[in-house]
Short mmCIF file of C-alpha atoms and ligand atoms in Angstrom, two decimals:
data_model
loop_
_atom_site.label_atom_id
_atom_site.label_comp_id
_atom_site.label_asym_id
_atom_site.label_seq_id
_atom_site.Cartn_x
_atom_site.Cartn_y
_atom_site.Cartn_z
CA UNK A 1 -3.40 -10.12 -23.61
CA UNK A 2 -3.22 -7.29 -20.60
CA UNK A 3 -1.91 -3.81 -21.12
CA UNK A 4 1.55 -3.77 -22.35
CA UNK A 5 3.78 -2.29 -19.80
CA UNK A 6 4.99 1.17 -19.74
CA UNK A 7 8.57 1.78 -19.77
CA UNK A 8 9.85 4.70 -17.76
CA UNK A 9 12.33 6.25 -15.99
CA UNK A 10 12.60 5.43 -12.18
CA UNK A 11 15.01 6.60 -9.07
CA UNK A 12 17.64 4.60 -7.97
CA UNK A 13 18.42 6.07 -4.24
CA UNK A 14 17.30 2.43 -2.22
CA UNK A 15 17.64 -1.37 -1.86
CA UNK A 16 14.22 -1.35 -2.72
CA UNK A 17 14.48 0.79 -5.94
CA UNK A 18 17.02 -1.71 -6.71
CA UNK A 19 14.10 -4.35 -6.94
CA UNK A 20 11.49 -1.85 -8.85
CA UNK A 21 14.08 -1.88 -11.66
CA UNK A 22 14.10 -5.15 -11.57
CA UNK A 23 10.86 -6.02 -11.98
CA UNK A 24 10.14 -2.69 -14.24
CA UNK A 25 12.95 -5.06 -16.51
CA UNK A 26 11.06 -7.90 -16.36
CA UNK A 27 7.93 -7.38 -17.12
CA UNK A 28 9.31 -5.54 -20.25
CA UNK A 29 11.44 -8.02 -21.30
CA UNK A 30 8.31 -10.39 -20.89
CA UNK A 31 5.79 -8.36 -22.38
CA UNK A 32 9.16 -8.20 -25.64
CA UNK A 33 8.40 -11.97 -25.73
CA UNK A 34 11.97 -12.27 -24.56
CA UNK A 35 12.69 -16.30 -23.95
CA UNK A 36 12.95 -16.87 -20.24
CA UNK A 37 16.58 -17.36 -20.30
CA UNK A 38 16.62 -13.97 -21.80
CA UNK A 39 14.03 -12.15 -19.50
CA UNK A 40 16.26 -13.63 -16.79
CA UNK A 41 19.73 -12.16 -18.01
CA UNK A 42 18.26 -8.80 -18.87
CA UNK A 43 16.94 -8.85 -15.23
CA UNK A 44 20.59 -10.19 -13.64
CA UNK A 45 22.80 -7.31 -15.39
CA UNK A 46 19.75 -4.82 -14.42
CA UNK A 47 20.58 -5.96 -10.81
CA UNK A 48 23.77 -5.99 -11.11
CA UNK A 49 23.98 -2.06 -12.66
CA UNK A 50 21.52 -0.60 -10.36
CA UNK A 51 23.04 -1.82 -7.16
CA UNK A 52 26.56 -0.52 -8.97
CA UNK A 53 24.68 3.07 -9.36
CA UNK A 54 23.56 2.91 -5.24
CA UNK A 55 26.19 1.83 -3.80
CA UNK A 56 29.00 3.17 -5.91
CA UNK A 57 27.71 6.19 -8.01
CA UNK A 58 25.68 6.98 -4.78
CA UNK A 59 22.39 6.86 -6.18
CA UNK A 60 21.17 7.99 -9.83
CA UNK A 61 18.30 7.01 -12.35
CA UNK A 62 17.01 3.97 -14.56
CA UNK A 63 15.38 4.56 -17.58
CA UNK A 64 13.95 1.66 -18.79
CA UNK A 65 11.88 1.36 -22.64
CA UNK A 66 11.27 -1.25 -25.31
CA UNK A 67 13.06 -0.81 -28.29
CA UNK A 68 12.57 -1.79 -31.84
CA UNK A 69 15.46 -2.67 -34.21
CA UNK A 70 16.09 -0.86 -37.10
CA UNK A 71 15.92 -3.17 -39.46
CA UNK A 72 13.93 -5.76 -38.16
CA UNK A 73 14.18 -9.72 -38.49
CA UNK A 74 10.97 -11.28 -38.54
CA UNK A 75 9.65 -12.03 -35.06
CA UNK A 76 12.47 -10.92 -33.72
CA UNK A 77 12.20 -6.97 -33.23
CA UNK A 78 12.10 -5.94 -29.81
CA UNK A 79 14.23 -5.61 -27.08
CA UNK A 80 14.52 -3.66 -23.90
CA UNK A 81 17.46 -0.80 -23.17
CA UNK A 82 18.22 0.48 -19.69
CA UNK A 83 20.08 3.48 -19.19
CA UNK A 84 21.62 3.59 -15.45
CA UNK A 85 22.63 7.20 -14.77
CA UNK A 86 24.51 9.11 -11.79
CA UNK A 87 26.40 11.71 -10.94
CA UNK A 88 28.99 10.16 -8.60
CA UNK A 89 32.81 9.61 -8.63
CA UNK A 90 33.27 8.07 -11.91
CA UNK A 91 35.20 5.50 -12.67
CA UNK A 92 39.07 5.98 -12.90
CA UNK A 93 40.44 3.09 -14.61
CA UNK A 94 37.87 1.37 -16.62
CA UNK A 95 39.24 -1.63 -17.62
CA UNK A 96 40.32 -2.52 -14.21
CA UNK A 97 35.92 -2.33 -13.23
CA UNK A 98 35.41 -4.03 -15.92
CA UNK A 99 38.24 -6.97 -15.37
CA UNK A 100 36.70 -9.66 -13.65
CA UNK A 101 36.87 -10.33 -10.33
CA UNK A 102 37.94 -6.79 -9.33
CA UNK A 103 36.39 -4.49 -6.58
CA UNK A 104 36.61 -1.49 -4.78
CA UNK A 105 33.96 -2.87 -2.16
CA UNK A 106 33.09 -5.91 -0.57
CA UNK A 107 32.05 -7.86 -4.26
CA UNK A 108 32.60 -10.17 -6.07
CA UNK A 109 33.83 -7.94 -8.76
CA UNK A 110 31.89 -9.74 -11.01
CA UNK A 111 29.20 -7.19 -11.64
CA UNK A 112 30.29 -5.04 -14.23
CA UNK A 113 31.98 -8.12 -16.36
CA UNK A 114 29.02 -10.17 -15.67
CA UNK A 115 26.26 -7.84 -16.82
CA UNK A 116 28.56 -7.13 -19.93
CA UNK A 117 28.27 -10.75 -21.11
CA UNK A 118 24.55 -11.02 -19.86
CA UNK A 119 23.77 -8.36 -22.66
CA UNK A 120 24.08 -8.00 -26.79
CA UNK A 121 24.67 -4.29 -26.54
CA UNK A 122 27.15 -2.10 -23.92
CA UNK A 123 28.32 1.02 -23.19
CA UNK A 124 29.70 2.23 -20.24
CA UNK A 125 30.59 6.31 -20.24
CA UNK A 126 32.36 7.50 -17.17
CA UNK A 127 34.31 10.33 -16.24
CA UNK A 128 36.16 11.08 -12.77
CA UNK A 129 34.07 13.08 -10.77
CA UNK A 130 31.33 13.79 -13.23
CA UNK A 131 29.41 10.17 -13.27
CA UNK A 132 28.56 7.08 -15.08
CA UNK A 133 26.10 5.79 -17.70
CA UNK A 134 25.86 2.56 -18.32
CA UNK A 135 23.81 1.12 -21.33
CA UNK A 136 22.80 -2.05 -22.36
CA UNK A 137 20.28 -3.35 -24.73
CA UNK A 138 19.30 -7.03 -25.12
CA UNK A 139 16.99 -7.88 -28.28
CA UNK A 140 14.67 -10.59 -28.56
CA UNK A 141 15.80 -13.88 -30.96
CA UNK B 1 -4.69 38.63 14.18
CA UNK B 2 -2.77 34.59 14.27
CA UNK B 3 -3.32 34.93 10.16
CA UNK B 4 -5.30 31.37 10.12
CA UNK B 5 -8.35 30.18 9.35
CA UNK B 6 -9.81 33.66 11.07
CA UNK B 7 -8.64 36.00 9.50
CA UNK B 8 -10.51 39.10 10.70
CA UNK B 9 -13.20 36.36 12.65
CA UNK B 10 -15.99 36.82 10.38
CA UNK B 11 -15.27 33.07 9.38
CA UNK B 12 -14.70 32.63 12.91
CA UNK B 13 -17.94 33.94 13.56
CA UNK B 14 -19.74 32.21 11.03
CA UNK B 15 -18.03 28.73 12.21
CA UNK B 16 -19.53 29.40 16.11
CA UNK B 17 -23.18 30.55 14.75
CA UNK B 18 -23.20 28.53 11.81
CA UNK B 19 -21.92 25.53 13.30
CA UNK B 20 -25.01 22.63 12.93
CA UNK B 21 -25.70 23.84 9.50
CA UNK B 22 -22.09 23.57 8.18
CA UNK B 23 -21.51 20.27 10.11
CA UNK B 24 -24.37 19.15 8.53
CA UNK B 25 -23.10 19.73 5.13
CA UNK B 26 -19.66 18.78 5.68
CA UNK B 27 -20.23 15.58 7.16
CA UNK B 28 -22.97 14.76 4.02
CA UNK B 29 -20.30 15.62 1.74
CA UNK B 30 -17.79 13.06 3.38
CA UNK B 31 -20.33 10.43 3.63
CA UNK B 32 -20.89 10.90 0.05
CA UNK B 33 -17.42 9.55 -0.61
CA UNK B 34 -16.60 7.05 1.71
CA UNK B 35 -20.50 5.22 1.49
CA UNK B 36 -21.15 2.46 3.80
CA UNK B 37 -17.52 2.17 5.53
CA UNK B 38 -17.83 4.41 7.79
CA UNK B 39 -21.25 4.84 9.22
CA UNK B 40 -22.52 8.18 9.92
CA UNK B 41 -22.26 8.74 13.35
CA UNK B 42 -18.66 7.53 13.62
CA UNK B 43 -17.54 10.41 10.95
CA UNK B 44 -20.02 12.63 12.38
CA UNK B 45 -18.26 12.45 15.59
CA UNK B 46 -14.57 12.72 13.83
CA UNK B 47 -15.50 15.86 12.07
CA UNK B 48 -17.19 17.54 15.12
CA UNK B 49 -14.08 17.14 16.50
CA UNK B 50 -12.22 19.08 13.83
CA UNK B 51 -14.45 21.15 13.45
CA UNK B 52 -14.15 22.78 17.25
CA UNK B 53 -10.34 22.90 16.67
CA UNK B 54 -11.15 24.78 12.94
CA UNK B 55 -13.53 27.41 14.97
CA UNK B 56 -10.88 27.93 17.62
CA UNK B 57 -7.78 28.62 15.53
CA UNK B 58 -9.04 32.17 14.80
CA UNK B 59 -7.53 33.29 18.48
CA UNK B 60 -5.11 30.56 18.83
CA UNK B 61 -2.14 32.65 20.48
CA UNK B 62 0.37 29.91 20.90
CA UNK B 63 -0.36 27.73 18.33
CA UNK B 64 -1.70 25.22 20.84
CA UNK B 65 -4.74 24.52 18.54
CA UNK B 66 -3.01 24.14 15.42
CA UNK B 67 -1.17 21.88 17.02
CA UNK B 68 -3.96 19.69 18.16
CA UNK B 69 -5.99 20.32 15.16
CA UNK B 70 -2.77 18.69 13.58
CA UNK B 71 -2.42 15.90 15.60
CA UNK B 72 -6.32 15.13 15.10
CA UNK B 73 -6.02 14.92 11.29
CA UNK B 74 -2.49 12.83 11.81
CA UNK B 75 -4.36 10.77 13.76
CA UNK B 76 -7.32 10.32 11.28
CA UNK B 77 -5.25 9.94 7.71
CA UNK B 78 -3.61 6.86 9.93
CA UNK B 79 -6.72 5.57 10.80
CA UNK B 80 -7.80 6.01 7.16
CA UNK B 81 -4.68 4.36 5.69
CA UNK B 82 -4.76 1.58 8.02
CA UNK B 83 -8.61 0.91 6.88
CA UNK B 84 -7.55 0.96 3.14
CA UNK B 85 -9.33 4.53 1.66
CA UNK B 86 -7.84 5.70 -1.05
CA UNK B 87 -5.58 9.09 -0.69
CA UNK B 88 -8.48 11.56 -2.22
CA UNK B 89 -10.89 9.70 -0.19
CA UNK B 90 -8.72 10.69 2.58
CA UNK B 91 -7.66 14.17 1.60
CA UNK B 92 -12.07 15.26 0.75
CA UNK B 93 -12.42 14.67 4.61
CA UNK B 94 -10.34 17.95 4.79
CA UNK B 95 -11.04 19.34 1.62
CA UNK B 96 -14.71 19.33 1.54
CA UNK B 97 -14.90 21.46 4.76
CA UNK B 98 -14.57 24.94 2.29
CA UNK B 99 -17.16 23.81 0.38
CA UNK B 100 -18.98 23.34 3.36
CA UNK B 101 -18.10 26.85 4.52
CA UNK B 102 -18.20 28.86 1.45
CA UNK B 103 -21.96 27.89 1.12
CA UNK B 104 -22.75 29.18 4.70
CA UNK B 105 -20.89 32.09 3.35
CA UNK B 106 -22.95 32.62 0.42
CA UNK B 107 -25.93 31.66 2.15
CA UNK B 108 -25.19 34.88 4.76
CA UNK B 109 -24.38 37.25 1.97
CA UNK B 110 -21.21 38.77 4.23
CA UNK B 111 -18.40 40.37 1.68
CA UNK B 112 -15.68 40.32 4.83
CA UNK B 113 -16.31 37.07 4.67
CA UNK B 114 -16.20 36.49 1.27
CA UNK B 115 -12.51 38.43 1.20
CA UNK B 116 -11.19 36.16 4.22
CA UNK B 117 -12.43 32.60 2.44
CA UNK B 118 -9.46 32.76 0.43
CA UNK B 119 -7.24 32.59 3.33
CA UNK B 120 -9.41 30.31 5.36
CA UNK B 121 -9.26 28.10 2.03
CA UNK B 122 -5.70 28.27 1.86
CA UNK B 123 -5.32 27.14 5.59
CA UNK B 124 -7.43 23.86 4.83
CA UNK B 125 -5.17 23.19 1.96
CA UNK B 126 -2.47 23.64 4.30
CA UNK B 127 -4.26 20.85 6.39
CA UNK B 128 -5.00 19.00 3.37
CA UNK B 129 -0.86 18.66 2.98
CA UNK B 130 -0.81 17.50 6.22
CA UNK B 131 -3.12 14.65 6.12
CA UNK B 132 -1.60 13.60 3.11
CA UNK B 133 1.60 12.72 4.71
CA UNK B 134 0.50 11.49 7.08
CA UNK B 135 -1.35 9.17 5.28
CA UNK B 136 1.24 8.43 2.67
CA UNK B 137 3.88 7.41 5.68
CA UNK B 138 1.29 5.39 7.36
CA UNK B 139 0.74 3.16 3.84
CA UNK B 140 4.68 3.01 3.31
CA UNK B 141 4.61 1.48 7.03
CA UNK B 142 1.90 -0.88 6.28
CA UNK B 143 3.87 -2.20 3.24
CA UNK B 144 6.76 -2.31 5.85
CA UNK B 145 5.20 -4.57 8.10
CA UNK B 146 3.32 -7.05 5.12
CA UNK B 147 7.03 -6.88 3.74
CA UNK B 148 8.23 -8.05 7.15
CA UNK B 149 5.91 -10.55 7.84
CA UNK B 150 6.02 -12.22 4.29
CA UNK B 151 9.93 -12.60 5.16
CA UNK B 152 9.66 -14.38 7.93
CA UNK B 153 6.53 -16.65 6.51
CA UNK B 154 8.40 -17.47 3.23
CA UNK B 155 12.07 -18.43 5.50
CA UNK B 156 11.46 -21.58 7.25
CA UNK B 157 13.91 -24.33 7.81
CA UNK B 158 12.64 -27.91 7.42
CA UNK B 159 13.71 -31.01 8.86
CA UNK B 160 13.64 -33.67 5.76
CA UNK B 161 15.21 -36.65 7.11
CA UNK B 162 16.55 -37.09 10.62
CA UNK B 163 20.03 -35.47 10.30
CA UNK B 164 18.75 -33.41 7.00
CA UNK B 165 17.47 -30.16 6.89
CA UNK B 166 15.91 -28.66 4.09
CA UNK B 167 15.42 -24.15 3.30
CA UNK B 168 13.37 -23.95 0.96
CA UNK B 169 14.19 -20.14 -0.71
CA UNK B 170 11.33 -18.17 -2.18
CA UNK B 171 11.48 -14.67 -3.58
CA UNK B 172 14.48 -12.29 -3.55
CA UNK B 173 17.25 -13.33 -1.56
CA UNK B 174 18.44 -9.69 -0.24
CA UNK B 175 20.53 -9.09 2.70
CA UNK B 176 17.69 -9.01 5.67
CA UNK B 177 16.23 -11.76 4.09
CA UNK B 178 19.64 -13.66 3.86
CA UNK B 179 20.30 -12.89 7.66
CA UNK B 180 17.33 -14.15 8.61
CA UNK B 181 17.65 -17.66 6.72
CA UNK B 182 21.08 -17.74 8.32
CA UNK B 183 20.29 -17.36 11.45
CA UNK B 184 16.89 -19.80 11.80
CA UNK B 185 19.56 -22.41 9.69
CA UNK B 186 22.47 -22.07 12.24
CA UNK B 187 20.09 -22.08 14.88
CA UNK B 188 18.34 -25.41 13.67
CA UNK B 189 22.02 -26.93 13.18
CA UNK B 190 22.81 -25.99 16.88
CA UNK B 191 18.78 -27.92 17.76
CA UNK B 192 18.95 -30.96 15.59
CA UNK B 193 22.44 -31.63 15.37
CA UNK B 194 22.23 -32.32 11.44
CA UNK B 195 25.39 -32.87 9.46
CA UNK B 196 23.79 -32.05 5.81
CA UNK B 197 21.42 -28.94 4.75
CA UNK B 198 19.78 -28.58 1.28
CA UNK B 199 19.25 -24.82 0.53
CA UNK B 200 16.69 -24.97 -2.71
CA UNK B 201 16.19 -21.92 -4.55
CA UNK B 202 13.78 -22.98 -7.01
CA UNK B 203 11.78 -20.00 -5.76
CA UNK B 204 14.25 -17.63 -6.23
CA UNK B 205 13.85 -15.33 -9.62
CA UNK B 206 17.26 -14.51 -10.22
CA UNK B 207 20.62 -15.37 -8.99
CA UNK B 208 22.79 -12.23 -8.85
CA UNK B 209 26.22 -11.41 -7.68
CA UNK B 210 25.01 -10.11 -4.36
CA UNK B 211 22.76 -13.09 -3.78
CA UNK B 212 25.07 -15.27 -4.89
CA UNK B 213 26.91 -14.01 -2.31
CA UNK B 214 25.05 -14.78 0.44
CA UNK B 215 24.21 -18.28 -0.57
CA UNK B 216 27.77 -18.50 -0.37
CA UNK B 217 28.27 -17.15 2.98
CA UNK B 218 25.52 -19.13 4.41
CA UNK B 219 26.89 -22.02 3.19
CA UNK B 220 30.16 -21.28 4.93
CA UNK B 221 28.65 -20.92 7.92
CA UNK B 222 26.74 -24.08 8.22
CA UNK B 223 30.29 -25.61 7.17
CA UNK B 224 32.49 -23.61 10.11
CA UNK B 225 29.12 -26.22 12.47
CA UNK B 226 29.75 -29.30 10.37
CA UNK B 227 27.27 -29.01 8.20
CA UNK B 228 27.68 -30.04 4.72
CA UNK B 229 25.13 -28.02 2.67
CA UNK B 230 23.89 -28.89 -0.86
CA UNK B 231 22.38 -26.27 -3.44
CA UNK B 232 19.48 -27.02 -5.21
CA UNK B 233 16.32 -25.95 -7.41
CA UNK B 234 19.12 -24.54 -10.00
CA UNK B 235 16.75 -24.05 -13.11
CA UNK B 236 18.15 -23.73 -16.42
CA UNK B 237 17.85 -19.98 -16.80
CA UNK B 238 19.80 -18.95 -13.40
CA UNK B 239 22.62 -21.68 -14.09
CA UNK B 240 22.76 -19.80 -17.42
CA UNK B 241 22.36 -16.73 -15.77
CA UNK B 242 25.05 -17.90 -13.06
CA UNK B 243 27.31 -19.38 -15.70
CA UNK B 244 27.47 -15.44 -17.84
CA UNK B 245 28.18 -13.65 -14.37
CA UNK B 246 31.22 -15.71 -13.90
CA UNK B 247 29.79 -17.04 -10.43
CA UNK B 248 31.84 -20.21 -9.04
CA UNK B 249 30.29 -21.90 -6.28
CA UNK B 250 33.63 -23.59 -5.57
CA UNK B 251 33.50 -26.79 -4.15
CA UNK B 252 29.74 -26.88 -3.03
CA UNK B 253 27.34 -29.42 -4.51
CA UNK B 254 24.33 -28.46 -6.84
CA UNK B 255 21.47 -30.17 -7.57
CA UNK B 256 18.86 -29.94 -10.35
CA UNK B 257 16.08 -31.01 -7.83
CA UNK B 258 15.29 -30.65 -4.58
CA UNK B 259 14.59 -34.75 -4.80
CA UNK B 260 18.30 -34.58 -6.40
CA UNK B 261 19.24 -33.10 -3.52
CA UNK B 262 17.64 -35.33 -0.76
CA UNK B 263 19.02 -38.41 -2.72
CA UNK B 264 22.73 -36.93 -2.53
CA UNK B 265 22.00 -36.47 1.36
CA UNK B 266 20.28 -39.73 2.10
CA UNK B 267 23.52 -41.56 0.34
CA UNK B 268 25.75 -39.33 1.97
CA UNK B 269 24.26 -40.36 5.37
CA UNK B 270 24.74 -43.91 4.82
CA UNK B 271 20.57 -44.53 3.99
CA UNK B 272 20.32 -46.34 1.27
CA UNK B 273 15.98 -46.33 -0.11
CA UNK B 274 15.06 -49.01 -1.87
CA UNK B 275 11.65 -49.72 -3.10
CA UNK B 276 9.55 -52.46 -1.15
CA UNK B 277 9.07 -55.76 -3.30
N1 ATP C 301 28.33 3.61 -11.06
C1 ATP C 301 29.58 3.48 -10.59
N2 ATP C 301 30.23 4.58 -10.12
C2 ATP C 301 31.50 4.48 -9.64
N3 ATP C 301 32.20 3.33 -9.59
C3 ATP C 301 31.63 2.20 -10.05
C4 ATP C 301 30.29 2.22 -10.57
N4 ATP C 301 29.99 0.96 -10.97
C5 ATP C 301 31.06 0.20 -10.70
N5 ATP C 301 32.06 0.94 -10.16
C6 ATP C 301 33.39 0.45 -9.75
O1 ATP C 301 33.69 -0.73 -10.47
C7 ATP C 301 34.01 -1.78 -9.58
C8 ATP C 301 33.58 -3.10 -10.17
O2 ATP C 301 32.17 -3.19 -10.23
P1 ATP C 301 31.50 -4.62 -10.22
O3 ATP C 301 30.03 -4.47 -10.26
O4 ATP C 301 32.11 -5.43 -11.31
O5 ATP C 301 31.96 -5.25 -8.85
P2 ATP C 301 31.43 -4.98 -7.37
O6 ATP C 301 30.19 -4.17 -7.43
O7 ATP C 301 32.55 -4.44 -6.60
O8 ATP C 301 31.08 -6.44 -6.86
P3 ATP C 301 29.82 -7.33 -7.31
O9 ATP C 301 29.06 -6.56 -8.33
O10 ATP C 301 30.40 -8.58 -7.86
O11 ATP C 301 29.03 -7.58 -6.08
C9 ATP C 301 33.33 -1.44 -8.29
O12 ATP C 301 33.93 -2.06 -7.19
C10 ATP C 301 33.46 0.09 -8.27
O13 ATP C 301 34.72 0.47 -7.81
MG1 MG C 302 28.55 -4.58 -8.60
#
């Protein structure tokens, strides 16, 4: 096999940054040996966040590594964790962002639900004018 | 004193007696780098051309040399960019001029000298910024344009049956790209006059809420012309991927297939295929 990937942290401040993260996801998820049905949910709730961090947190980071479990089934280890960071607004009332259906813009309102469900592990911390980290983690099965 | 390459002019000097000899050198040292794509004479005649601007800075009162001296190495890093060098290939055009210089300074054994090659070398660096710019905004444009181009090669619209039109998705649906489809689709409505439209996204990597989106808006607007659209191309992964977002596509038709797809048209248009006995 080719290199493994490098995780890493990149800048989220574009529509086009929007798509590095994406395929930064990807070909971590892939190179996880994350099922396809996987690699693609990990890469939908990646979408989902980063556009959330440009358009709402008005532009942050993604940091984006492989991660092992701590106490590993066999074959089934890895996983990938993205960290979306920013130093925007906040969110006010978090369980309204996170009910479905409900936005502030022009959505769907189905971001912040969706990617939720598209994940095994997340954690959104927020604060009113400080900013917003999202984290999710999705392992391999 | 205009506190550039000059300094107190013995560089100056050296630059005006000097001048074969370091041309010479600094166009070997180029050539060295960028072998065979360039041929000699053509960066010969590029660096002689810099190289008048460097020797005239030295008593350049109103900055109209830098300015041109700029404009020259703008005008090269483009050139370079556009021709696919590398950034330090580009940059050691620049760069390779002090070593050029500080061996016609050694060679004349000149201490002034030696004491202004430190600002003369700091100018060039200065220069060296410049062209790399340049040349970085130059390769950002040229990934601009393939960008632009591969969106309008990968959104045609397709007639598939009289009355059926097929849009075959590939890549990442984003907003340009959606506009785009939108508009070539309407526009093939208002042409053909077709009353069905399968949109097949079987080249599409991932089905977010913002594409999802558009699909859906695209669809509407064939709809508001008559145009009943079908979705198609739907592998497993997105409609899980679809189904975990929460996405409802209402009322509009998927398809596995694209062939799906056509059949649901053809039968919806009243053809009927059979198989010749
Ligand atoms: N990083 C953020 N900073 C501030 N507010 C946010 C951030 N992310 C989400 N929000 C708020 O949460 C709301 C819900 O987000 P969600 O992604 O679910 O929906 P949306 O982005 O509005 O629409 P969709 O994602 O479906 O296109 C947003 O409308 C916004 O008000
Ligand atoms: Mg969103």
């Amino acid at each position: 096999m080719s290199r493994e990937p490098a995780g890493g942290e990149l800048p989220i401040a574009s529509h086009d940054d929007v798509v590095r993260v994406r395929q930064l996801a990807r070909s971590l998820a892939a190179a996880a040996g994350m099922s396809l049905v996987d690699q693609t949910k990990i890469v939908t709730a990646a979408s989902e966040l980063a556009r959330n961090t440009l358009v709402y947190g008005g532009g942050g980071t993604a940091r984006v590594e492989r991660v092992e479990r701590p106490s590993p089934r066999a074959g089934a280890r890895a996983g990938v964790r993205i960290v979306f960071s920013d130093d925007g607004p906040g969110i006010p009332d978090v369980d309204q962002a996170l009910a479905e259906g409900w936005t502030s813009g022009g959505g769907l309102g189905l971001g912040l639900p969706g990617a939720r469900r598209l994940v095994d592990e997340f954690d959104l911390d927020t604060e009113p004018g400080r900013g917003t980290t999202v984290t999710v983690t999705k392992w391999c099965r | 004193m205009s506190g550039g390459a000059g300094g107190e002019g013995r560089i100056a000097a050296l630059l005006g007696s000097r001048e074969e000899a370091v041309l010479d050198r600094w166009t070997a040292l180029v050539a060295e780098n960028v072998r065979g794509r360039l041929t000699e004479r053509e960066l010969r005649a590029e660096l002689t051309e810099l190289y008048g601007l460097l020797a005239r800075v030295h008593d350049d009162a109103d900055g109209t040399v830098r300015g041109e001296l700029r404009a020259a190495l703008a005008e090269m890093s483009r050139s370079r960019a556009r021709q696919g060098f590398s950034p330090s290939e580009t940059a050691v055009g620049v760069f390779a001029v002090k070593q050029a210089v500080l061996e016609a300074v050694e060679e004349s054994g000149d201490t002034e000298a030696y004491r202004e090659f430190a600002r003369f070398s700091a100018f060039v660096d200065d220069l060296g910024l410049v062209t790399f710019e340049t040349y970085a905004a130059e390769r950002e444009q040229v990934i601009a344009d393939q960008a632009e181009q591969l969106l309008e090669l990968s959104t045609p619209v397709v007639k598939l049956w009289d009355g059926i039109l097929g849009v075959p998705l590939v890549g990442t649906l984003d907003s340009a790209r959606t506009q785009i489809v939108m508009e070539s689709l309407l526009q093939m409505l208002v042409e053909t006059g077709s009353e069905h439209a399968v949109i097949d996204i079987t080249g599409v990597p991932a089905v977010d809420t913002e594409v999802a989106q558009h699909l859906l808006k695209t669809v509407m607007a064939a709809r508001l012309m008559g145009t009943d659209c079908v979705i198609s191309g739907i592998r497993p992964q997105i409609a899980q991927t679809i189904v975990g977002l929460g996405i409802e596509f209402g009322d509009i038709v998927t398809k596995a297939t694209l062939a799906d797809a056509l059949a649901y048209a053809l039968d919806r248009s009243g053809v009927s295929v059979v198989k010749a006995v």
